Structure formats: C-alpha cells, structure tokens
Amino acid sequence: ECLSVIGAYQPGEIVGSAWEASFILAKTEKIDSETRLEEDNWIAALEWMEGLGVDVVSSGLGYYEWYEFSDLDGASAPITLAADMAASRGVTMVVSAGNNFGQGGILPLLAPADGRQVISVGSADPYGHPLTSSSRGPTYDGRIKPDVLGFGYGIQVASWFEDWLYGEKSGSSYANAQVAGVAALMLQKFPHLTPLQVRDALRMTASHSTYPDNAYGWGLVDAYRAVQYHG
C-alpha cells in the first residue's frame, strides 16, 4: 500500500509521487508481536540499504513500547541513532511521526521520529489540518516535531492482496510515503542536496513555514515549491 503511494503508475487509479524511481524493499516487522528484535531488523535493513547506495528511505515503522518519553531526545533510541547516522552518510530519512496522539499511556512520537536529522511526517486531513490521531511533539529535549505534514486521510492505495484492486487508507504511513516521493523528486533535480537541505526545503516551502508548531510542524508539504526551492 505504501509502496503504491510512491511508485504506482496506473492513470485513472493512482499515480505515485515518484513513480519512476527504483526501489529497494525490506520487511523488518513481525506482525504477530512487538519486540526489540524488530528494531534490530530495521537497523540491519538500513545498513544493507545504505551499502547499496540508497538515496531516500521511507519508513512507516516506529516504536514506543520499550521507551520512556525521556528516550525521545534524539540521542537514546538505537533506531533513532541509526537513522541519524544514515542521514549523516547522505541518506535522506523520511519517517512517520506515528498515529498515537491523545492515546493514554502511549508516547507522543515514535522513535525514530525524534531524530535530529530525520524528516518526520505527520498526517493531514483534506484541508491540510493535522488528523486527530497524528502524533506530535515536542521531543524530550524540546525540538518541534513533526517536521512536516502529508495528506493522510482517504488516500488511494493499491491492494496488497489483489493485483487489480484499489482502496482508501488513512494514517501517517501514507502521508510519509508521499513526502518520501517528493524528496526523491528533489534529489532527481538537485542530486547534490544533503538530507538536511532536503529537510529545510520541505520545511521552508510548507504551509506553516513562518509559524511552526508541534501539531503542524512546518506545515503541509508543497511538492512543487519544494522541488523548485534550490533552483
């Protein structure tokens, strides 16, 4: 479903935000449980992808089960450290902020969305406002999160169980996939951009760029303006 948001090309049904990109796929999640092994799998997959020269990583996964809020400081969770390390090596990291807002006992953000060099993405409704469930900051050390929003409600996706079927889904994973596609378009036009330059362009061209906060971040991404930003 998320892959189709980025890479599908079926005019009249769905056209992904970076449909001519090349893709490397990794499955790291154990569907029947939530354990630290999955975080290790994610880090191993990231290392593998970086070794293959990947430019952009889109990840809808994140973890909170074994963390406290004090761990969301950008310098504690192993998955966050790995994500920031990949960004420091030139990989643009686009990660879901999560769908946890307002749920008692659940951390406001998912690691690695607290990363200092990642682009964390919240989900917006059709009017550009954060969905009620969209996770939001601040991080434990007071930084604004998410960085930006993507559309996350009623998103057209390709079915994972029938190759002719489409449906609608909602959540920050789909918003995240859209924004990752925009990052790919930016790097297609300006291959020299660093991950932080991609992040800054997305921020500075988004809908709330002049007054960011912990619900909107810097606001809803404007793909056209972001791609033109370094021109």
PDB file of C-alpha atoms in Angstrom:
ATOM      1  CA  GLU A   1       0.000   0.000   0.000  1.00  0.00           C
ATOM      2  CA  CYS A   2       2.695   2.498   0.975  1.00  0.00           C
ATOM      3  CA  LEU A   3       4.867   1.494  -1.974  1.00  0.00           C
ATOM      4  CA  SER A   4       1.984   2.289  -4.320  1.00  0.00           C
ATOM      5  CA  VAL A   5       1.691   5.797  -2.847  1.00  0.00           C
ATOM      6  CA  ILE A   6       5.263   6.413  -4.006  1.00  0.00           C
ATOM      7  CA  GLY A   7       5.732   4.179  -7.004  1.00  0.00           C
ATOM      8  CA  ALA A   8       2.429   3.146  -8.613  1.00  0.00           C
ATOM      9  CA  TYR A   9       1.551   4.224 -12.130  1.00  0.00           C
ATOM     10  CA  GLN A  10      -1.999   3.436 -13.136  1.00  0.00           C
ATOM     11  CA  PRO A  11      -3.599   6.562 -14.622  1.00  0.00           C
ATOM     12  CA  GLY A  12      -7.186   6.907 -13.531  1.00  0.00           C
ATOM     13  CA  GLU A  13      -6.499   4.962 -10.346  1.00  0.00           C
ATOM     14  CA  ILE A  14      -3.234   6.046  -8.752  1.00  0.00           C
ATOM     15  CA  VAL A  15      -0.007   7.760  -9.781  1.00  0.00           C
ATOM     16  CA  GLY A  16       2.689   7.713  -7.111  1.00  0.00           C
ATOM     17  CA  SER A  17       4.630  10.785  -6.089  1.00  0.00           C
ATOM     18  CA  ALA A  18       7.873   9.375  -7.563  1.00  0.00           C
ATOM     19  CA  TRP A  19       6.592   6.662  -9.853  1.00  0.00           C
ATOM     20  CA  GLU A  20       9.739   6.318 -11.991  1.00  0.00           C
ATOM     21  CA  ALA A  21      12.045   5.757  -9.011  1.00  0.00           C
ATOM     22  CA  SER A  22      13.894   2.497  -8.425  1.00  0.00           C
ATOM     23  CA  PHE A  23      13.110   0.702  -5.192  1.00  0.00           C
ATOM     24  CA  ILE A  24      14.831  -1.468  -2.606  1.00  0.00           C
ATOM     25  CA  LEU A  25      12.369  -3.183  -0.271  1.00  0.00           C
ATOM     26  CA  ALA A  26      12.946  -4.596   3.194  1.00  0.00           C
ATOM     27  CA  LYS A  27      10.482  -6.285   5.534  1.00  0.00           C
ATOM     28  CA  THR A  28      11.546  -5.952   9.165  1.00  0.00           C
ATOM     29  CA  GLU A  29       8.262  -6.140  11.083  1.00  0.00           C
ATOM     30  CA  LYS A  30       6.992  -9.236  12.877  1.00  0.00           C
ATOM     31  CA  ILE A  31       3.231  -8.907  12.510  1.00  0.00           C
ATOM     32  CA  ASP A  32       2.323 -11.086  15.490  1.00  0.00           C
ATOM     33  CA  SER A  33       4.359  -9.240  18.137  1.00  0.00           C
ATOM     34  CA  GLU A  34       6.252  -6.096  19.072  1.00  0.00           C
ATOM     35  CA  THR A  35       9.791  -6.896  20.229  1.00  0.00           C
ATOM     36  CA  ARG A  36      13.198  -5.275  20.209  1.00  0.00           C
ATOM     37  CA  LEU A  37      14.220  -7.801  17.546  1.00  0.00           C
ATOM     38  CA  GLU A  38      12.172  -5.796  15.054  1.00  0.00           C
ATOM     39  CA  GLU A  39      14.174  -2.684  15.844  1.00  0.00           C
ATOM     40  CA  ASP A  40      17.375  -4.673  15.242  1.00  0.00           C
ATOM     41  CA  ASN A  41      15.909  -5.888  11.947  1.00  0.00           C
ATOM     42  CA  TRP A  42      15.146  -2.301  10.929  1.00  0.00           C
ATOM     43  CA  ILE A  43      18.693  -1.171  11.705  1.00  0.00           C
ATOM     44  CA  ALA A  44      20.149  -4.133   9.780  1.00  0.00           C
ATOM     45  CA  ALA A  45      17.938  -3.328   6.795  1.00  0.00           C
ATOM     46  CA  LEU A  46      19.003   0.311   6.888  1.00  0.00           C
ATOM     47  CA  GLU A  47      22.665  -0.676   6.935  1.00  0.00           C
ATOM     48  CA  TRP A  48      22.057  -3.029   3.991  1.00  0.00           C
ATOM     49  CA  MET A  49      20.267  -0.325   2.005  1.00  0.00           C
ATOM     50  CA  GLU A  50      22.934   2.283   2.712  1.00  0.00           C
ATOM     51  CA  GLY A  51      25.526  -0.182   1.460  1.00  0.00           C
ATOM     52  CA  LEU A  52      23.606  -0.458  -1.806  1.00  0.00           C
ATOM     53  CA  GLY A  53      23.650   3.313  -2.226  1.00  0.00           C
ATOM     54  CA  VAL A  54      20.048   4.145  -1.433  1.00  0.00           C
ATOM     55  CA  ASP A  55      19.177   7.857  -1.661  1.00  0.00           C
ATOM     56  CA  VAL A  56      15.875   8.072   0.244  1.00  0.00           C
ATOM     57  CA  VAL A  57      14.411   5.804   2.918  1.00  0.00           C
ATOM     58  CA  SER A  58      10.674   5.824   3.588  1.00  0.00           C
ATOM     59  CA  SER A  59       9.660   4.117   6.822  1.00  0.00           C
ATOM     60  CA  GLY A  60       6.207   3.993   8.337  1.00  0.00           C
ATOM     61  CA  LEU A  61       7.538   1.941  11.249  1.00  0.00           C
ATOM     62  CA  GLY A  62       8.376   3.230  14.672  1.00  0.00           C
ATOM     63  CA  TYR A  63       8.473   2.029  18.266  1.00  0.00           C
ATOM     64  CA  TYR A  64       7.397   3.211  21.675  1.00  0.00           C
ATOM     65  CA  GLU A  65       6.706   0.016  23.619  1.00  0.00           C
ATOM     66  CA  TRP A  66      10.050  -0.190  25.415  1.00  0.00           C
ATOM     67  CA  TYR A  67      10.784   3.524  25.654  1.00  0.00           C
ATOM     68  CA  GLU A  68      10.029   6.356  28.054  1.00  0.00           C
ATOM     69  CA  PHE A  69       9.441   9.941  26.978  1.00  0.00           C
ATOM     70  CA  SER A  70      12.949  10.774  28.182  1.00  0.00           C
ATOM     71  CA  ASP A  71      14.285   8.435  25.474  1.00  0.00           C
ATOM     72  CA  LEU A  72      12.795  10.647  22.752  1.00  0.00           C
ATOM     73  CA  ASP A  73      15.690  13.075  22.916  1.00  0.00           C
ATOM     74  CA  GLY A  74      17.275  12.266  19.574  1.00  0.00           C
ATOM     75  CA  ALA A  75      20.236  10.596  21.248  1.00  0.00           C
ATOM     76  CA  SER A  76      18.965   7.482  23.051  1.00  0.00           C
ATOM     77  CA  ALA A  77      16.895   5.008  20.998  1.00  0.00           C
ATOM     78  CA  PRO A  78      19.080   2.735  18.837  1.00  0.00           C
ATOM     79  CA  ILE A  79      16.711   3.102  15.877  1.00  0.00           C
ATOM     80  CA  THR A  80      16.976   6.895  16.132  1.00  0.00           C
ATOM     81  CA  LEU A  81      20.760   6.794  16.352  1.00  0.00           C
ATOM     82  CA  ALA A  82      20.870   4.545  13.283  1.00  0.00           C
ATOM     83  CA  ALA A  83      18.538   6.825  11.332  1.00  0.00           C
ATOM     84  CA  ASP A  84      20.607   9.897  12.127  1.00  0.00           C
ATOM     85  CA  MET A  85      23.806   8.027  11.290  1.00  0.00           C
ATOM     86  CA  ALA A  86      22.373   7.120   7.877  1.00  0.00           C
ATOM     87  CA  ALA A  87      21.418  10.757   7.320  1.00  0.00           C
ATOM     88  CA  SER A  88      24.947  11.825   8.201  1.00  0.00           C
ATOM     89  CA  ARG A  89      26.144   9.455   5.445  1.00  0.00           C
ATOM     90  CA  GLY A  90      23.888  11.124   2.881  1.00  0.00           C
ATOM     91  CA  VAL A  91      20.664   9.105   3.095  1.00  0.00           C
ATOM     92  CA  THR A  92      17.507  11.232   3.245  1.00  0.00           C
ATOM     93  CA  MET A  93      15.496   9.629   6.047  1.00  0.00           C
ATOM     94  CA  VAL A  94      11.714  10.147   5.870  1.00  0.00           C
ATOM     95  CA  VAL A  95       9.898   8.555   8.812  1.00  0.00           C
ATOM     96  CA  SER A  96       6.359   8.512  10.149  1.00  0.00           C
ATOM     97  CA  ALA A  97       5.708  10.502  13.300  1.00  0.00           C
ATOM     98  CA  GLY A  98       3.009   7.987  14.256  1.00  0.00           C
ATOM     99  CA  ASN A  99      -0.728   7.837  14.923  1.00  0.00           C
ATOM    100  CA  ASN A 100      -0.577   7.993  18.707  1.00  0.00           C
ATOM    101  CA  PHE A 101      -1.745  11.452  19.689  1.00  0.00           C
ATOM    102  CA  GLY A 102      -4.181  11.512  22.588  1.00  0.00           C
ATOM    103  CA  GLN A 103      -3.888   7.823  23.395  1.00  0.00           C
ATOM    104  CA  GLY A 104      -3.278   7.395  27.097  1.00  0.00           C
ATOM    105  CA  GLY A 105      -0.077   5.645  28.078  1.00  0.00           C
ATOM    106  CA  ILE A 106       1.417   5.856  24.594  1.00  0.00           C
ATOM    107  CA  LEU A 107       4.347   8.130  23.807  1.00  0.00           C
ATOM    108  CA  PRO A 108       3.517  11.149  21.656  1.00  0.00           C
ATOM    109  CA  LEU A 109       6.065  10.232  18.974  1.00  0.00           C
ATOM    110  CA  LEU A 110       7.501   7.011  17.644  1.00  0.00           C
ATOM    111  CA  ALA A 111      11.252   6.514  17.535  1.00  0.00           C
ATOM    112  CA  PRO A 112      12.993   7.305  15.163  1.00  0.00           C
ATOM    113  CA  ALA A 113      10.760  10.360  14.558  1.00  0.00           C
ATOM    114  CA  ASP A 114      12.674  12.136  17.333  1.00  0.00           C
ATOM    115  CA  GLY A 115      15.853  12.084  15.253  1.00  0.00           C
ATOM    116  CA  ARG A 116      17.743  15.322  14.744  1.00  0.00           C
ATOM    117  CA  GLN A 117      18.482  14.687  11.054  1.00  0.00           C
ATOM    118  CA  VAL A 118      15.403  12.708  10.003  1.00  0.00           C
ATOM    119  CA  ILE A 119      12.339  14.192   8.314  1.00  0.00           C
ATOM    120  CA  SER A 120       9.412  13.156  10.500  1.00  0.00           C
ATOM    121  CA  VAL A 121       5.992  13.312   8.873  1.00  0.00           C
ATOM    122  CA  GLY A 122       2.563  13.750  10.427  1.00  0.00           C
ATOM    123  CA  SER A 123      -0.755  13.197   8.672  1.00  0.00           C
ATOM    124  CA  ALA A 124      -3.184  15.865   7.486  1.00  0.00           C
ATOM    125  CA  ASP A 125      -6.855  15.841   6.553  1.00  0.00           C
ATOM    126  CA  PRO A 126      -8.068  17.015   3.097  1.00  0.00           C
ATOM    127  CA  TYR A 127      -7.993  20.628   4.346  1.00  0.00           C
ATOM    128  CA  GLY A 128      -4.360  20.484   5.450  1.00  0.00           C
ATOM    129  CA  HIS A 129      -5.026  20.266   9.184  1.00  0.00           C
ATOM    130  CA  PRO A 130      -3.440  17.554  11.357  1.00  0.00           C
ATOM    131  CA  LEU A 131      -5.565  14.454  11.826  1.00  0.00           C
ATOM    132  CA  THR A 132      -6.720  13.979  15.398  1.00  0.00           C
ATOM    133  CA  SER A 133      -4.548  10.881  15.664  1.00  0.00           C
ATOM    134  CA  SER A 134      -1.432  12.386  14.101  1.00  0.00           C
ATOM    135  CA  SER A 135       1.489  12.209  16.531  1.00  0.00           C
ATOM    136  CA  ARG A 136       3.097  15.439  17.583  1.00  0.00           C
ATOM    137  CA  GLY A 137       5.964  16.745  19.662  1.00  0.00           C
ATOM    138  CA  PRO A 138       7.862  18.209  21.189  1.00  0.00           C
ATOM    139  CA  THR A 139      10.749  15.832  21.642  1.00  0.00           C
ATOM    140  CA  TYR A 140      12.024  15.369  25.185  1.00  0.00           C
ATOM    141  CA  ASP A 141      14.726  17.978  24.541  1.00  0.00           C
ATOM    142  CA  GLY A 142      12.173  20.493  23.256  1.00  0.00           C
ATOM    143  CA  ARG A 143      12.512  20.331  19.467  1.00  0.00           C
ATOM    144  CA  ILE A 144       9.466  20.803  17.221  1.00  0.00           C
ATOM    145  CA  LYS A 145       8.119  17.605  15.671  1.00  0.00           C
ATOM    146  CA  PRO A 146       6.831  16.567  13.226  1.00  0.00           C
ATOM    147  CA  ASP A 147       8.851  18.386  10.599  1.00  0.00           C
ATOM    148  CA  VAL A 148       6.051  18.475   8.029  1.00  0.00           C
ATOM    149  CA  LEU A 149       2.647  17.002   7.174  1.00  0.00           C
ATOM    150  CA  GLY A 150       1.500  14.934   4.220  1.00  0.00           C
ATOM    151  CA  PHE A 151      -2.061  14.033   3.326  1.00  0.00           C
ATOM    152  CA  GLY A 152      -3.070  11.058   5.449  1.00  0.00           C
ATOM    153  CA  TYR A 153      -6.830  10.656   5.093  1.00  0.00           C
ATOM    154  CA  GLY A 154      -8.672   8.687   2.411  1.00  0.00           C
ATOM    155  CA  ILE A 155      -5.507   8.019   0.430  1.00  0.00           C
ATOM    156  CA  GLN A 156      -5.911   5.891  -2.702  1.00  0.00           C
ATOM    157  CA  VAL A 157      -3.680   2.803  -2.484  1.00  0.00           C
ATOM    158  CA  ALA A 158      -3.141  -0.420  -4.381  1.00  0.00           C
ATOM    159  CA  SER A 159      -4.387  -3.522  -2.596  1.00  0.00           C
ATOM    160  CA  TRP A 160      -1.813  -5.864  -1.109  1.00  0.00           C
ATOM    161  CA  PHE A 161      -3.995  -8.955  -1.703  1.00  0.00           C
ATOM    162  CA  GLU A 162      -5.432  -8.435  -5.204  1.00  0.00           C
ATOM    163  CA  ASP A 163      -3.419  -7.051  -8.113  1.00  0.00           C
ATOM    164  CA  TRP A 164      -6.459  -5.358  -9.674  1.00  0.00           C
ATOM    165  CA  LEU A 165      -7.981  -3.819  -6.543  1.00  0.00           C
ATOM    166  CA  TYR A 166      -7.623  -0.352  -5.017  1.00  0.00           C
ATOM    167  CA  GLY A 167      -8.880   1.144  -1.786  1.00  0.00           C
ATOM    168  CA  GLU A 168      -8.614   4.071   0.605  1.00  0.00           C
ATOM    169  CA  LYS A 169      -6.459   4.155   3.726  1.00  0.00           C
ATOM    170  CA  SER A 170      -5.584   6.718   6.369  1.00  0.00           C
ATOM    171  CA  GLY A 171      -2.603   7.314   8.651  1.00  0.00           C
ATOM    172  CA  SER A 172       0.842   8.808   8.845  1.00  0.00           C
ATOM    173  CA  SER A 173       2.480   5.919   6.974  1.00  0.00           C
ATOM    174  CA  TYR A 174       0.701   7.012   3.788  1.00  0.00           C
ATOM    175  CA  ALA A 175       1.484  10.673   4.415  1.00  0.00           C
ATOM    176  CA  ASN A 176       5.092   9.666   4.956  1.00  0.00           C
ATOM    177  CA  ALA A 177       5.250   7.780   1.664  1.00  0.00           C
ATOM    178  CA  GLN A 178       4.008  10.842  -0.234  1.00  0.00           C
ATOM    179  CA  VAL A 179       6.679  13.044   1.296  1.00  0.00           C
ATOM    180  CA  ALA A 180       9.406  10.479   0.599  1.00  0.00           C
ATOM    181  CA  GLY A 181       8.383  10.631  -3.052  1.00  0.00           C
ATOM    182  CA  VAL A 182       8.711  14.408  -3.003  1.00  0.00           C
ATOM    183  CA  ALA A 183      12.207  14.023  -1.539  1.00  0.00           C
ATOM    184  CA  ALA A 184      13.067  11.711  -4.433  1.00  0.00           C
ATOM    185  CA  LEU A 185      11.857  14.330  -6.931  1.00  0.00           C
ATOM    186  CA  MET A 186      14.020  16.931  -5.231  1.00  0.00           C
ATOM    187  CA  LEU A 187      17.076  14.720  -5.472  1.00  0.00           C
ATOM    188  CA  GLN A 188      16.334  13.931  -9.105  1.00  0.00           C
ATOM    189  CA  LYS A 189      16.512  17.629  -9.905  1.00  0.00           C
ATOM    190  CA  PHE A 190      19.302  18.510  -7.462  1.00  0.00           C
ATOM    191  CA  PRO A 191      21.359  15.345  -6.760  1.00  0.00           C
ATOM    192  CA  HIS A 192      23.872  17.284  -4.674  1.00  0.00           C
ATOM    193  CA  LEU A 193      21.393  18.121  -1.902  1.00  0.00           C
ATOM    194  CA  THR A 194      22.203  16.831   1.562  1.00  0.00           C
ATOM    195  CA  PRO A 195      19.476  15.287   3.745  1.00  0.00           C
ATOM    196  CA  LEU A 196      19.343  18.454   5.832  1.00  0.00           C
ATOM    197  CA  GLN A 197      18.977  20.591   2.709  1.00  0.00           C
ATOM    198  CA  VAL A 198      16.069  18.401   1.602  1.00  0.00           C
ATOM    199  CA  ARG A 199      14.501  18.762   5.038  1.00  0.00           C
ATOM    200  CA  ASP A 200      14.970  22.522   5.083  1.00  0.00           C
ATOM    201  CA  ALA A 201      13.446  22.911   1.618  1.00  0.00           C
ATOM    202  CA  LEU A 202      10.405  20.877   2.641  1.00  0.00           C
ATOM    203  CA  ARG A 203      10.042  22.952   5.789  1.00  0.00           C
ATOM    204  CA  MET A 204      10.521  26.371   4.245  1.00  0.00           C
ATOM    205  CA  THR A 205       8.010  25.792   1.451  1.00  0.00           C
ATOM    206  CA  ALA A 206       5.322  24.164   3.620  1.00  0.00           C
ATOM    207  CA  SER A 207       2.065  25.784   4.713  1.00  0.00           C
ATOM    208  CA  HIS A 208       3.145  26.847   8.229  1.00  0.00           C
ATOM    209  CA  SER A 209       6.759  27.700   7.490  1.00  0.00           C
ATOM    210  CA  THR A 210       6.625  31.052   9.256  1.00  0.00           C
ATOM    211  CA  TYR A 211       4.986  29.754  12.433  1.00  0.00           C
ATOM    212  CA  PRO A 212       5.828  26.078  13.020  1.00  0.00           C
ATOM    213  CA  ASP A 213       4.387  24.236  15.986  1.00  0.00           C
ATOM    214  CA  ASN A 214       4.133  20.725  17.378  1.00  0.00           C
ATOM    215  CA  ALA A 215       0.854  19.918  15.621  1.00  0.00           C
ATOM    216  CA  TYR A 216       1.665  21.074  12.089  1.00  0.00           C
ATOM    217  CA  GLY A 217       5.435  21.103  12.221  1.00  0.00           C
ATOM    218  CA  TRP A 218       6.303  23.471   9.384  1.00  0.00           C
ATOM    219  CA  GLY A 219       3.028  22.502   7.716  1.00  0.00           C
ATOM    220  CA  LEU A 220       1.625  20.633   4.747  1.00  0.00           C
ATOM    221  CA  VAL A 221       4.234  19.887   2.104  1.00  0.00           C
ATOM    222  CA  ASP A 222       4.019  21.797  -1.180  1.00  0.00           C
ATOM    223  CA  ALA A 223       5.724  19.435  -3.619  1.00  0.00           C
ATOM    224  CA  TYR A 224       6.110  21.912  -6.474  1.00  0.00           C
ATOM    225  CA  ARG A 225       7.593  24.656  -4.318  1.00  0.00           C
ATOM    226  CA  ALA A 226       9.892  22.214  -2.534  1.00  0.00           C
ATOM    227  CA  VAL A 227      11.302  20.884  -5.804  1.00  0.00           C
ATOM    228  CA  GLN A 228      11.904  24.464  -7.007  1.00  0.00           C
ATOM    229  CA  TYR A 229      13.376  25.717  -3.720  1.00  0.00           C
ATOM    230  CA  HIS A 230      17.067  25.272  -4.553  1.00  0.00           C
ATOM    231  CA  GLY A 231      16.645  26.472  -8.113  1.00  0.00           C
TER     232      GLY A 231
END
